[in-house]
mmCIF file of C-alpha atoms (C1' of nucleotides) in Angstrom:
data_model
loop_
_atom_site.group_PDB
_atom_site.id
_atom_site.type_symbol
_atom_site.label_atom_id
_atom_site.label_comp_id
_atom_site.label_asym_id
_atom_site.label_seq_id
_atom_site.Cartn_x
_atom_site.Cartn_y
_atom_site.Cartn_z
ATOM 1 C CA MET A 1 258.534 248.160 150.753
ATOM 2 C CA GLY A 2 259.190 251.869 150.696
ATOM 3 C CA THR A 3 256.373 253.845 152.274
ATOM 4 C CA PRO A 4 255.333 253.157 155.847
ATOM 5 C CA LEU A 5 251.982 251.458 156.147
ATOM 6 C CA PRO A 6 249.200 253.445 157.792
ATOM 7 C CA ARG A 7 248.748 250.690 160.357
ATOM 8 C CA ASP A 8 250.935 248.066 161.976
ATOM 9 C CA PRO A 9 250.293 244.847 160.034
ATOM 10 C CA ILE A 10 251.325 242.752 163.022
ATOM 11 C CA GLY A 11 248.903 244.595 165.267
ATOM 12 C CA ASP A 12 246.215 243.895 162.694
ATOM 13 C CA ALA A 13 247.138 240.236 162.632
ATOM 14 C CA GLN A 14 246.893 240.103 166.399
ATOM 15 C CA ARG A 15 243.393 241.590 166.280
ATOM 16 C CA ASN A 16 242.418 239.107 163.592
ATOM 17 C CA TRP A 17 243.605 236.268 165.769
ATOM 18 C CA GLU A 18 241.516 237.525 168.646
ATOM 19 C CA ARG A 19 238.520 238.034 166.434
ATOM 20 C CA HIS A 20 238.704 234.439 165.274
ATOM 21 C CA GLY A 21 238.792 232.878 168.701
ATOM 22 C CA TRP A 22 242.530 232.577 169.192
ATOM 23 C CA GLY A 23 242.792 235.317 171.768
ATOM 24 C CA ASP A 24 244.869 233.187 174.102
ATOM 25 C CA VAL A 25 247.746 232.876 171.630
ATOM 26 C CA ALA A 26 247.356 236.142 169.754
ATOM 27 C CA ALA A 27 250.001 237.919 171.799
ATOM 28 C CA PRO A 28 252.723 235.254 171.433
ATOM 29 C CA MET A 29 251.897 235.079 167.729
ATOM 30 C CA ALA A 30 252.397 238.821 167.465
ATOM 31 C CA ALA A 31 255.645 238.705 169.423
ATOM 32 C CA ILE A 32 257.022 235.924 167.255
ATOM 33 C CA THR A 33 255.975 237.629 164.053
ATOM 34 C CA ALA A 34 257.627 240.807 165.297
ATOM 35 C CA ILE A 35 260.852 238.895 165.898
ATOM 36 C CA MET A 36 260.747 237.593 162.338
ATOM 37 C CA ARG A 37 260.215 241.049 160.912
ATOM 38 C CA THR A 38 262.849 242.650 163.130
ATOM 39 C CA GLN A 39 265.365 240.066 162.043
ATOM 40 C CA GLN A 40 264.592 240.897 158.440
ATOM 41 C CA ILE A 41 265.136 244.627 159.010
ATOM 42 C CA LEU A 42 268.364 244.130 160.929
ATOM 43 C CA LEU A 43 269.728 241.665 158.428
ATOM 44 C CA ALA A 44 269.135 244.150 155.617
ATOM 45 C CA ARG A 45 271.037 246.857 157.525
ATOM 46 C CA ILE A 46 273.901 244.535 158.269
ATOM 47 C CA GLU A 47 274.190 243.279 154.719
ATOM 48 C CA GLY A 48 274.135 246.858 153.500
ATOM 49 C CA ALA A 49 277.043 247.747 155.741
ATOM 50 C CA LEU A 50 279.003 244.672 154.654
ATOM 51 C CA LYS A 51 278.372 245.006 150.933
ATOM 52 C CA PRO A 52 281.426 247.272 150.328
ATOM 53 C CA PHE A 53 283.605 244.470 151.663
ATOM 54 C CA GLY A 54 282.050 241.874 149.414
ATOM 55 C CA LEU A 55 280.815 240.120 152.518
ATOM 56 C CA THR A 56 277.456 238.745 153.561
ATOM 57 C CA PHE A 57 276.478 238.369 157.197
ATOM 58 C CA ALA A 58 277.035 234.623 157.093
ATOM 59 C CA ARG A 59 280.558 235.070 155.778
ATOM 60 C CA TYR A 60 281.271 237.926 158.141
ATOM 61 C CA GLU A 61 280.205 235.856 161.124
ATOM 62 C CA LEU A 62 282.652 233.173 160.156
ATOM 63 C CA LEU A 63 285.477 235.677 159.671
ATOM 64 C CA ALA A 64 284.733 237.276 163.026
ATOM 65 C CA LEU A 65 284.672 233.918 164.730
ATOM 66 C CA LEU A 66 288.038 233.002 163.266
ATOM 67 C CA SER A 67 289.512 236.364 164.190
ATOM 68 C CA PHE A 68 288.743 235.661 167.828
ATOM 69 C CA ALA A 69 290.338 232.242 167.775
ATOM 70 C CA ARG A 70 293.849 232.505 169.178
ATOM 71 C CA SER A 71 295.417 230.684 166.268
ATOM 72 C CA GLY A 72 293.085 232.230 163.697
ATOM 73 C CA ALA A 73 291.953 228.745 162.757
ATOM 74 C CA LEU A 74 289.029 226.491 163.645
ATOM 75 C CA PRO A 75 287.768 223.079 162.552
ATOM 76 C CA MET A 76 284.716 223.357 160.341
ATOM 77 C CA ASN A 77 282.550 221.329 162.675
ATOM 78 C CA LYS A 78 283.450 223.638 165.536
ATOM 79 C CA ALA A 79 282.543 226.679 163.461
ATOM 80 C CA SER A 80 279.268 225.029 162.579
ATOM 81 C CA ALA A 81 278.507 224.412 166.246
ATOM 82 C CA LEU A 82 279.459 227.893 167.409
ATOM 83 C CA LEU A 83 277.604 229.674 164.625
ATOM 84 C CA GLN A 84 274.689 227.288 165.128
ATOM 85 C CA VAL A 85 274.157 226.634 161.469
ATOM 86 C CA HIS A 86 274.106 223.477 159.410
ATOM 87 C CA PRO A 87 277.530 222.122 158.380
ATOM 88 C CA THR A 88 276.663 222.613 154.734
ATOM 89 C CA SER A 89 276.173 226.305 155.368
ATOM 90 C CA VAL A 90 279.727 226.501 156.648
ATOM 91 C CA THR A 91 280.976 224.618 153.621
ATOM 92 C CA ASN A 92 279.200 227.140 151.440
ATOM 93 C CA ALA A 93 280.617 230.147 153.288
ATOM 94 C CA VAL A 94 284.133 228.749 153.339
ATOM 95 C CA ASP A 95 283.985 228.048 149.606
ATOM 96 C CA ARG A 96 283.260 231.691 148.908
ATOM 97 C CA LEU A 97 285.639 233.115 151.482
ATOM 98 C CA GLU A 98 288.383 230.882 150.186
ATOM 99 C CA LYS A 99 287.709 232.009 146.628
ATOM 100 C CA ALA A 100 287.990 235.593 147.881
ATOM 101 C CA GLY A 101 291.314 234.800 149.517
ATOM 102 C CA LEU A 102 290.127 235.558 153.038
ATOM 103 C CA VAL A 103 290.494 232.055 154.446
ATOM 104 C CA VAL A 104 292.225 228.835 153.493
ATOM 105 C CA ARG A 105 291.365 225.240 154.213
ATOM 106 C CA SER A 106 294.088 223.108 155.736
ATOM 107 C CA PRO A 107 294.091 219.516 156.932
ATOM 108 C CA HIS A 108 293.804 218.823 160.614
ATOM 109 C CA PRO A 109 297.201 217.650 161.940
ATOM 110 C CA THR A 110 295.904 214.564 163.703
ATOM 111 C CA ASP A 111 292.344 213.879 162.520
ATOM 112 C CA GLY A 112 292.059 213.064 158.847
ATOM 113 C CA ARG A 113 288.337 213.719 158.831
ATOM 114 C CA THR A 114 288.625 217.277 159.968
ATOM 115 C CA THR A 115 289.357 220.384 157.931
ATOM 116 C CA LEU A 116 290.700 223.537 159.530
ATOM 117 C CA ILE A 117 289.614 226.954 158.342
ATOM 118 C CA GLU A 118 292.399 229.463 158.649
ATOM 119 C CA LEU A 119 292.285 233.225 158.345
ATOM 120 C CA THR A 120 294.652 234.747 155.792
ATOM 121 C CA THR A 121 296.371 238.058 156.456
ATOM 122 C CA GLU A 122 293.899 239.778 154.190
ATOM 123 C CA GLY A 123 291.067 237.950 155.856
ATOM 124 C CA ARG A 124 292.142 239.296 159.207
ATOM 125 C CA THR A 125 292.370 242.827 157.843
ATOM 126 C CA ILE A 126 288.944 242.675 156.229
ATOM 127 C CA ALA A 127 287.444 241.212 159.381
ATOM 128 C CA LYS A 128 288.801 244.081 161.415
ATOM 129 C CA ARG A 129 287.618 246.755 159.025
ATOM 130 C CA ALA A 130 284.198 245.181 158.544
ATOM 131 C CA THR A 131 283.763 244.938 162.293
ATOM 132 C CA ALA A 132 284.526 248.618 162.692
ATOM 133 C CA VAL A 133 281.964 249.576 160.063
ATOM 134 C CA LEU A 134 279.337 247.252 161.460
ATOM 135 C CA ASN A 135 279.858 248.595 164.952
ATOM 136 C CA THR A 136 279.681 252.245 164.009
ATOM 137 C CA GLU A 137 276.995 252.017 161.348
ATOM 138 C CA VAL A 138 274.675 249.353 162.704
ATOM 139 C CA PHE A 139 275.232 248.241 166.271
ATOM 140 C CA SER A 140 275.826 251.704 167.706
ATOM 141 C CA ARG A 141 272.604 252.978 166.130
ATOM 142 C CA SER A 142 270.383 249.994 166.626
ATOM 143 C CA GLY A 143 267.422 252.078 167.704
ATOM 144 C CA PHE A 144 267.134 250.096 170.914
ATOM 145 C CA ALA A 145 267.438 251.947 174.196
ATOM 146 C CA ASP A 146 269.984 250.578 176.652
ATOM 147 C CA SER A 147 267.266 249.164 178.865
ATOM 148 C CA GLU A 148 265.644 247.526 175.867
ATOM 149 C CA VAL A 149 268.932 245.942 174.898
ATOM 150 C CA ASP A 150 269.221 244.505 178.397
ATOM 151 C CA GLN A 151 265.698 243.146 178.262
ATOM 152 C CA LEU A 152 266.231 241.591 174.856
ATOM 153 C CA ILE A 153 269.439 239.919 175.957
ATOM 154 C CA ARG A 154 267.744 238.531 179.041
ATOM 155 C CA ILE A 155 264.510 237.391 177.392
ATOM 156 C CA LEU A 156 266.114 235.909 174.306
ATOM 157 C CA GLY A 157 268.895 234.380 176.376
ATOM 158 C CA ASN A 158 266.327 232.496 178.437
ATOM 159 C CA PHE A 159 264.577 231.448 175.288
ATOM 160 C CA ARG A 160 267.729 230.165 173.649
ATOM 161 C CA ARG A 161 268.709 228.236 176.723
ATOM 162 C CA GLN A 162 265.262 226.633 176.869
ATOM 163 C CA ALA A 163 265.545 225.813 173.190
ATOM 164 C CA GLY A 164 268.714 223.869 173.874
ATOM 165 C CA ASP A 165 271.277 226.246 172.422
ATOM 166 C CA PHE A 166 273.515 226.078 175.449
ATOM 167 C CA SER A 167 273.469 224.724 178.968
ATOM 168 C CA GLY A 168 275.415 227.408 180.816
ATOM 169 C CA MET B 1 273.319 221.263 165.970
ATOM 170 C CA GLY B 2 272.071 218.725 168.409
ATOM 171 C CA THR B 3 273.865 218.955 171.745
ATOM 172 C CA PRO B 4 273.700 222.161 173.764
ATOM 173 C CA LEU B 5 276.963 224.042 173.894
ATOM 174 C CA PRO B 6 278.637 224.310 177.275
ATOM 175 C CA ARG B 7 278.608 228.092 176.996
ATOM 176 C CA ASP B 8 276.438 230.696 175.316
ATOM 177 C CA PRO B 9 278.193 231.574 172.051
ATOM 178 C CA ILE B 10 276.545 234.990 171.979
ATOM 179 C CA GLY B 11 277.718 235.737 175.492
ATOM 180 C CA ASP B 12 281.203 234.773 174.375
ATOM 181 C CA ALA B 13 280.950 237.067 171.381
ATOM 182 C CA GLN B 14 279.885 239.911 173.638
ATOM 183 C CA ARG B 15 282.937 239.361 175.841
ATOM 184 C CA ASN B 16 285.163 239.228 172.783
ATOM 185 C CA TRP B 17 283.749 242.539 171.625
ATOM 186 C CA GLU B 18 284.502 244.091 174.989
ATOM 187 C CA ARG B 19 287.967 242.613 175.065
ATOM 188 C CA HIS B 20 288.753 244.180 171.717
ATOM 189 C CA GLY B 21 287.731 247.694 172.615
ATOM 190 C CA TRP B 22 284.139 247.683 171.404
ATOM 191 C CA GLY B 23 282.578 247.639 174.834
ATOM 192 C CA ASP B 24 280.179 250.443 173.974
ATOM 193 C CA VAL B 25 278.414 248.416 171.282
ATOM 194 C CA ALA B 26 278.929 244.923 172.642
ATOM 195 C CA ALA B 27 275.484 244.780 174.221
ATOM 196 C CA PRO B 28 273.504 245.900 171.136
ATOM 197 C CA MET B 29 275.581 243.476 169.073
ATOM 198 C CA ALA B 30 274.633 240.671 171.435
ATOM 199 C CA ALA B 31 270.961 241.664 171.408
ATOM 200 C CA ILE B 32 270.872 241.755 167.623
ATOM 201 C CA THR B 33 272.685 238.458 167.291
ATOM 202 C CA ALA B 34 270.232 236.948 169.755
ATOM 203 C CA ILE B 35 267.339 238.172 167.625
ATOM 204 C CA MET B 36 268.868 236.510 164.584
ATOM 205 C CA ARG B 37 269.313 233.233 166.394
ATOM 206 C CA THR B 38 265.862 233.328 167.978
ATOM 207 C CA GLN B 39 264.313 233.899 164.592
ATOM 208 C CA GLN B 40 266.147 230.862 163.293
ATOM 209 C CA ILE B 41 264.867 228.669 166.128
ATOM 210 C CA LEU B 42 261.298 229.886 165.813
ATOM 211 C CA LEU B 43 261.267 229.527 162.064
ATOM 212 C CA ALA B 44 262.429 225.921 162.378
ATOM 213 C CA ARG B 45 259.595 225.160 164.803
ATOM 214 C CA ILE B 46 257.032 226.819 162.591
ATOM 215 C CA GLU B 47 258.189 225.056 159.464
ATOM 216 C CA GLY B 48 258.130 221.778 161.324
ATOM 217 C CA ALA B 49 254.513 222.329 162.306
ATOM 218 C CA LEU B 50 253.554 223.313 158.759
ATOM 219 C CA LYS B 51 255.368 220.509 156.985
ATOM 220 C CA PRO B 52 252.437 218.068 157.197
ATOM 221 C CA PHE B 53 250.381 220.570 155.219
ATOM 222 C CA GLY B 54 253.012 220.947 152.538
ATOM 223 C CA LEU B 55 253.339 224.569 153.564
ATOM 224 C CA THR B 56 256.285 226.755 154.396
ATOM 225 C CA PHE B 57 255.986 229.797 156.625
ATOM 226 C CA ALA B 58 256.086 232.153 153.662
ATOM 227 C CA ARG B 59 253.231 230.356 151.962
ATOM 228 C CA TYR B 60 251.301 230.038 155.191
ATOM 229 C CA GLU B 61 251.560 233.750 155.877
ATOM 230 C CA LEU B 62 250.068 234.481 152.499
ATOM 231 C CA LEU B 63 247.243 232.004 153.036
ATOM 232 C CA ALA B 64 246.511 233.452 156.455
ATOM 233 C CA LEU B 65 246.497 236.960 155.077
ATOM 234 C CA LEU B 66 244.033 235.986 152.378
ATOM 235 C CA SER B 67 241.828 234.155 154.843
ATOM 236 C CA PHE B 68 241.381 237.382 156.772
ATOM 237 C CA ALA B 69 240.476 239.397 153.707
ATOM 238 C CA ARG B 70 236.718 239.748 153.478
ATOM 239 C CA SER B 71 236.552 238.544 149.917
ATOM 240 C CA GLY B 72 239.332 236.015 150.326
ATOM 241 C CA ALA B 73 241.255 237.854 147.636
ATOM 242 C CA LEU B 74 243.999 240.474 147.568
ATOM 243 C CA PRO B 75 246.064 242.190 144.893
ATOM 244 C CA MET B 76 249.604 240.893 144.838
ATOM 245 C CA ASN B 77 251.076 244.310 145.520
ATOM 246 C CA LYS B 78 248.914 244.654 148.592
ATOM 247 C CA ALA B 79 250.010 241.265 149.847
ATOM 248 C CA SER B 80 253.603 242.261 149.273
ATOM 249 C CA ALA B 81 253.115 245.441 151.288
ATOM 250 C CA LEU B 82 251.305 243.765 154.164
ATOM 251 C CA LEU B 83 253.719 240.860 154.413
ATOM 252 C CA GLN B 84 256.602 243.287 154.024
ATOM 253 C CA VAL B 85 258.457 241.199 151.534
ATOM 254 C CA HIS B 86 259.700 241.846 148.035
ATOM 255 C CA PRO B 87 257.125 241.474 145.252
ATOM 256 C CA THR B 88 259.124 238.670 143.705
ATOM 257 C CA SER B 89 258.795 236.709 146.925
ATOM 258 C CA VAL B 90 255.032 236.929 146.615
ATOM 259 C CA THR B 91 255.215 235.821 142.994
ATOM 260 C CA ASN B 92 257.240 232.847 144.132
ATOM 261 C CA ALA B 93 254.821 231.915 146.916
ATOM 262 C CA VAL B 94 251.772 232.336 144.694
ATOM 263 C CA ASP B 95 253.334 230.142 142.018
ATOM 264 C CA ARG B 96 253.677 227.302 144.467
ATOM 265 C CA LEU B 97 250.352 227.804 146.204
ATOM 266 C CA GLU B 98 248.617 227.935 142.863
ATOM 267 C CA LYS B 99 250.337 224.745 141.788
ATOM 268 C CA ALA B 100 249.081 223.168 145.024
ATOM 269 C CA GLY B 101 245.560 224.346 144.275
ATOM 270 C CA LEU B 102 245.278 226.558 147.354
ATOM 271 C CA VAL B 103 244.996 229.877 145.536
ATOM 272 C CA VAL B 104 244.241 231.089 142.037
ATOM 273 C CA ARG B 105 245.346 234.183 140.178
ATOM 274 C CA SER B 106 242.621 236.271 138.621
ATOM 275 C CA PRO B 107 242.729 239.554 136.754
ATOM 276 C CA HIS B 108 241.795 242.723 138.564
ATOM 277 C CA PRO B 109 238.409 243.935 137.337
ATOM 278 C CA THR B 110 239.470 247.511 136.633
ATOM 279 C CA ASP B 111 243.276 247.649 136.669
ATOM 280 C CA GLY B 112 244.932 245.574 133.995
ATOM 281 C CA ARG B 113 248.277 245.718 135.718
ATOM 282 C CA THR B 114 247.065 244.098 138.873
ATOM 283 C CA THR B 115 246.627 240.415 139.631
ATOM 284 C CA LEU B 116 244.340 239.240 142.398
ATOM 285 C CA ILE B 117 245.240 236.252 144.525
ATOM 286 C CA GLU B 118 242.181 234.341 145.541
ATOM 287 C CA LEU B 119 241.814 231.599 148.102
ATOM 288 C CA THR B 120 240.281 228.359 146.845
ATOM 289 C CA THR B 121 237.956 226.345 149.029
ATOM 290 C CA GLU B 122 240.744 223.940 149.760
ATOM 291 C CA GLY B 123 243.068 226.846 150.455
ATOM 292 C CA ARG B 124 240.694 228.163 153.053
ATOM 293 C CA THR B 125 240.406 224.767 154.680
ATOM 294 C CA ILE B 126 244.139 224.246 154.804
ATOM 295 C CA ALA B 127 244.679 227.740 156.159
ATOM 296 C CA LYS B 128 242.260 227.066 158.974
ATOM 297 C CA ARG B 129 243.775 223.723 159.867
ATOM 298 C CA ALA B 130 247.339 224.976 159.655
ATOM 299 C CA THR B 131 246.476 227.916 161.882
ATOM 300 C CA ALA B 132 245.055 225.586 164.502
ATOM 301 C CA VAL B 133 248.188 223.455 164.503
ATOM 302 C CA LEU B 134 250.485 226.433 164.583
ATOM 303 C CA ASN B 135 248.591 227.970 167.469
ATOM 304 C CA THR B 136 248.502 224.861 169.580
ATOM 305 C CA GLU B 137 251.948 223.506 168.756
ATOM 306 C CA VAL B 138 254.031 226.650 168.472
ATOM 307 C CA PHE B 139 252.461 229.885 169.603
ATOM 308 C CA SER B 140 250.872 228.489 172.756
ATOM 309 C CA ARG B 141 254.201 227.012 173.843
ATOM 310 C CA SER B 142 256.556 229.718 172.764
ATOM 311 C CA GLY B 143 258.580 229.558 175.936
ATOM 312 C CA PHE B 144 258.056 233.263 176.528
ATOM 313 C CA ALA B 145 256.349 234.323 179.744
ATOM 314 C CA ASP B 146 253.354 236.622 179.347
ATOM 315 C CA SER B 147 255.321 239.588 180.594
ATOM 316 C CA GLU B 148 258.124 238.792 178.167
ATOM 317 C CA VAL B 149 255.643 238.653 175.314
ATOM 318 C CA ASP B 150 254.399 242.098 176.287
ATOM 319 C CA GLN B 151 257.920 243.480 176.432
ATOM 320 C CA LEU B 152 258.838 241.988 173.089
ATOM 321 C CA ILE B 153 255.743 243.407 171.431
ATOM 322 C CA ARG B 154 256.471 246.826 172.860
ATOM 323 C CA ILE B 155 260.214 246.921 172.170
ATOM 324 C CA LEU B 156 260.022 245.447 168.703
ATOM 325 C CA GLY B 157 256.978 247.540 167.884
ATOM 326 C CA ASN B 158 258.931 250.694 168.646
ATOM 327 C CA PHE B 159 261.797 249.407 166.609
ATOM 328 C CA ARG B 160 259.660 248.597 163.595
ATOM 329 C CA ARG B 161 257.981 251.966 163.716
ATOM 330 C CA GLN B 162 261.371 253.682 163.845
ATOM 331 C CA ALA B 163 262.511 251.541 160.948
ATOM 332 C CA GLY B 164 259.639 252.869 158.864
ATOM 333 C CA ASP B 165 257.412 249.812 158.813
ATOM 334 C CA PHE B 166 254.313 251.754 159.731
ATOM 335 C CA SER B 167 253.334 255.191 160.892
ATOM 336 C CA GLY B 168 250.486 254.377 163.265
ATOM 337 C "C1'" DT C 1 292.861 192.648 165.105
ATOM 338 C "C1'" DT C 2 288.823 193.500 162.586
ATOM 339 C "C1'" DC C 3 284.739 195.525 161.158
ATOM 340 C "C1'" DA C 4 280.591 198.011 162.187
ATOM 341 C "C1'" DA C 5 279.158 202.367 163.998
ATOM 342 C "C1'" DA C 6 280.161 207.175 164.491
ATOM 343 C "C1'" DC C 7 281.933 211.307 162.725
ATOM 344 C "C1'" DC C 8 283.401 214.910 159.148
ATOM 345 C "C1'" DC C 9 282.923 217.222 155.000
ATOM 346 C "C1'" DT C 10 280.918 217.787 150.380
ATOM 347 C "C1'" DT C 11 277.587 217.404 146.606
ATOM 348 C "C1'" DG C 12 272.988 218.000 144.862
ATOM 349 C "C1'" DG C 13 268.353 219.574 145.437
ATOM 350 C "C1'" DA C 14 264.451 222.364 147.309
ATOM 351 C "C1'" DT C 15 263.036 226.945 149.168
ATOM 352 C "C1'" DG C 16 263.112 231.661 150.411
ATOM 353 C "C1'" DT C 17 264.886 236.455 149.916
ATOM 354 C "C1'" DC C 18 266.582 240.169 147.409
ATOM 355 C "C1'" DC C 19 268.108 242.794 143.152
ATOM 356 C "C1'" DT C 20 268.041 244.008 138.342
ATOM 357 C "C1'" DA C 21 265.881 244.249 134.332
ATOM 358 C "C1'" DG C 22 261.918 243.745 130.993
ATOM 359 C "C1'" DT C 23 256.935 243.848 129.542
ATOM 360 C "C1'" DA C 24 252.365 245.540 130.048
ATOM 361 C "C1'" DT C 25 249.004 248.810 131.754
ATOM 362 C "C1'" DA C 26 247.698 253.427 133.997
ATOM 363 C "C1'" DT C 27 248.267 258.108 134.979
ATOM 364 C "C1'" DT C 28 249.863 262.619 134.245
ATOM 365 C "C1'" DG C 29 251.188 266.630 132.082
ATOM 366 C "C1'" DC C 30 251.634 269.411 128.058
ATOM 367 C "C1'" DG D 1 245.279 263.220 122.540
ATOM 368 C "C1'" DC D 2 249.899 261.675 123.093
ATOM 369 C "C1'" DA D 3 254.212 261.182 125.072
ATOM 370 C "C1'" DA D 4 256.644 260.659 129.500
ATOM 371 C "C1'" DT D 5 256.410 258.799 133.960
ATOM 372 C "C1'" DA D 6 254.774 255.640 137.345
ATOM 373 C "C1'" DT D 7 252.985 250.966 138.719
ATOM 374 C "C1'" DA D 8 252.415 245.942 138.658
ATOM 375 C "C1'" DC D 9 254.065 241.571 137.856
ATOM 376 C "C1'" DT D 10 257.522 238.272 136.255
ATOM 377 C "C1'" DA D 11 261.992 236.198 134.599
ATOM 378 C "C1'" DG D 12 266.735 235.336 135.739
ATOM 379 C "C1'" DG D 13 270.557 235.412 138.909
ATOM 380 C "C1'" DA D 14 273.108 235.553 143.424
ATOM 381 C "C1'" DC D 15 273.060 233.810 148.208
ATOM 382 C "C1'" DA D 16 271.678 231.556 152.325
ATOM 383 C "C1'" DT D 17 269.506 227.636 154.793
ATOM 384 C "C1'" DC D 18 268.255 223.035 155.407
ATOM 385 C "C1'" DC D 19 267.892 217.952 154.263
ATOM 386 C "C1'" DA D 20 269.400 213.578 152.249
ATOM 387 C "C1'" DA D 21 273.176 210.902 150.605
ATOM 388 C "C1'" DG D 22 277.785 209.572 149.613
ATOM 389 C "C1'" DG D 23 282.794 208.756 150.452
ATOM 390 C "C1'" DG D 24 286.724 208.922 153.557
ATOM 391 C "C1'" DT D 25 288.616 208.488 158.479
ATOM 392 C "C1'" DT D 26 288.401 207.112 163.390
ATOM 393 C "C1'" DT D 27 286.741 204.772 167.169
ATOM 394 C "C1'" DG D 28 285.451 201.172 169.781
ATOM 395 C "C1'" DA D 29 283.581 196.708 170.792
ATOM 396 C "C1'" DA D 30 283.768 191.778 169.908
#
DNA sequence: TTCAAACCCTTGGATGTCCTAGTATATTGC
DNA sequence: GCAATATACTAGGACATCCAAGGGTTTGAA
């Protein structure tokens, strides 16, 4: 995975699709494959930036979410819904963040089924520092032009709405 | 993860970024987060379509790659390079595909270090059928307009080239 | 009021990805 | 020709994601 390939493998795949009679879906296939690959590249950059903090992207996302909650606490099911991941993924992330002392679980005051995730002081500090690094090292140098960012937000926003992510 | 949220969580995150003094990178952050989420949605659809074949996307990609190789065989390192995944991921996929009887490992005729992955007859059949299902059930109904597909291919192609995926 | 249905979180299992060795084979350079 | 370096694959481990199931808590309908 070091040296650039001489040719774009996704472009090749698209041509193969066309050559085998799937010309009508070759372009969407290529676009979707490109999304998969782009996600992989971006995730690697993000995880690299977070590594010094002992954080993964999944854990960082949870920390960031909590840091924006007024009280610094959220029910696990709410975190699961907002992060759009399976509840067990939140359980997993909270286990590790709790072990690292960045969050604590506490019982919900009125609903015995619910567990609140609460940011610790250190958790809030780490969240702030990690955000700064992520912003300066990854998001500010994404490689996307401003107009491309706008297009991505628009196109993927429509897609996510269609997919049932949100109704707004 | 069933009911749509009343508001777009990524839009909310973008506003939170702006509110906390990161307005200059809020948009790229939102675009990148949207890519992550879109990948997650698409992957779920793809895996759903492949499930009846006992395939995952990773295994399917390898099968498809082999099916486009003239001889129906490729060295593992070449597959790793073309799929842009770590060699151990290919080892993993080949293990399972071999167990399922869809590919076989064979020694490289001249290089003792290299292992060739070869499509079996059944592997070729499954690849063809899975491709048809994927094309008709996922790629042909991606939810992206034609113009959006073009923009995605262009924007993400530039990005991948910048990231060092290919030099073409 | 009571009890079934709904909801919340966790455990256990299957997969995928990456990284870090470790073994075997090729290539290179002296 | 032989030793040092480079390549190719695999084993083992850390994490993340999802699904299926189980146990506790609430809700709501009879």
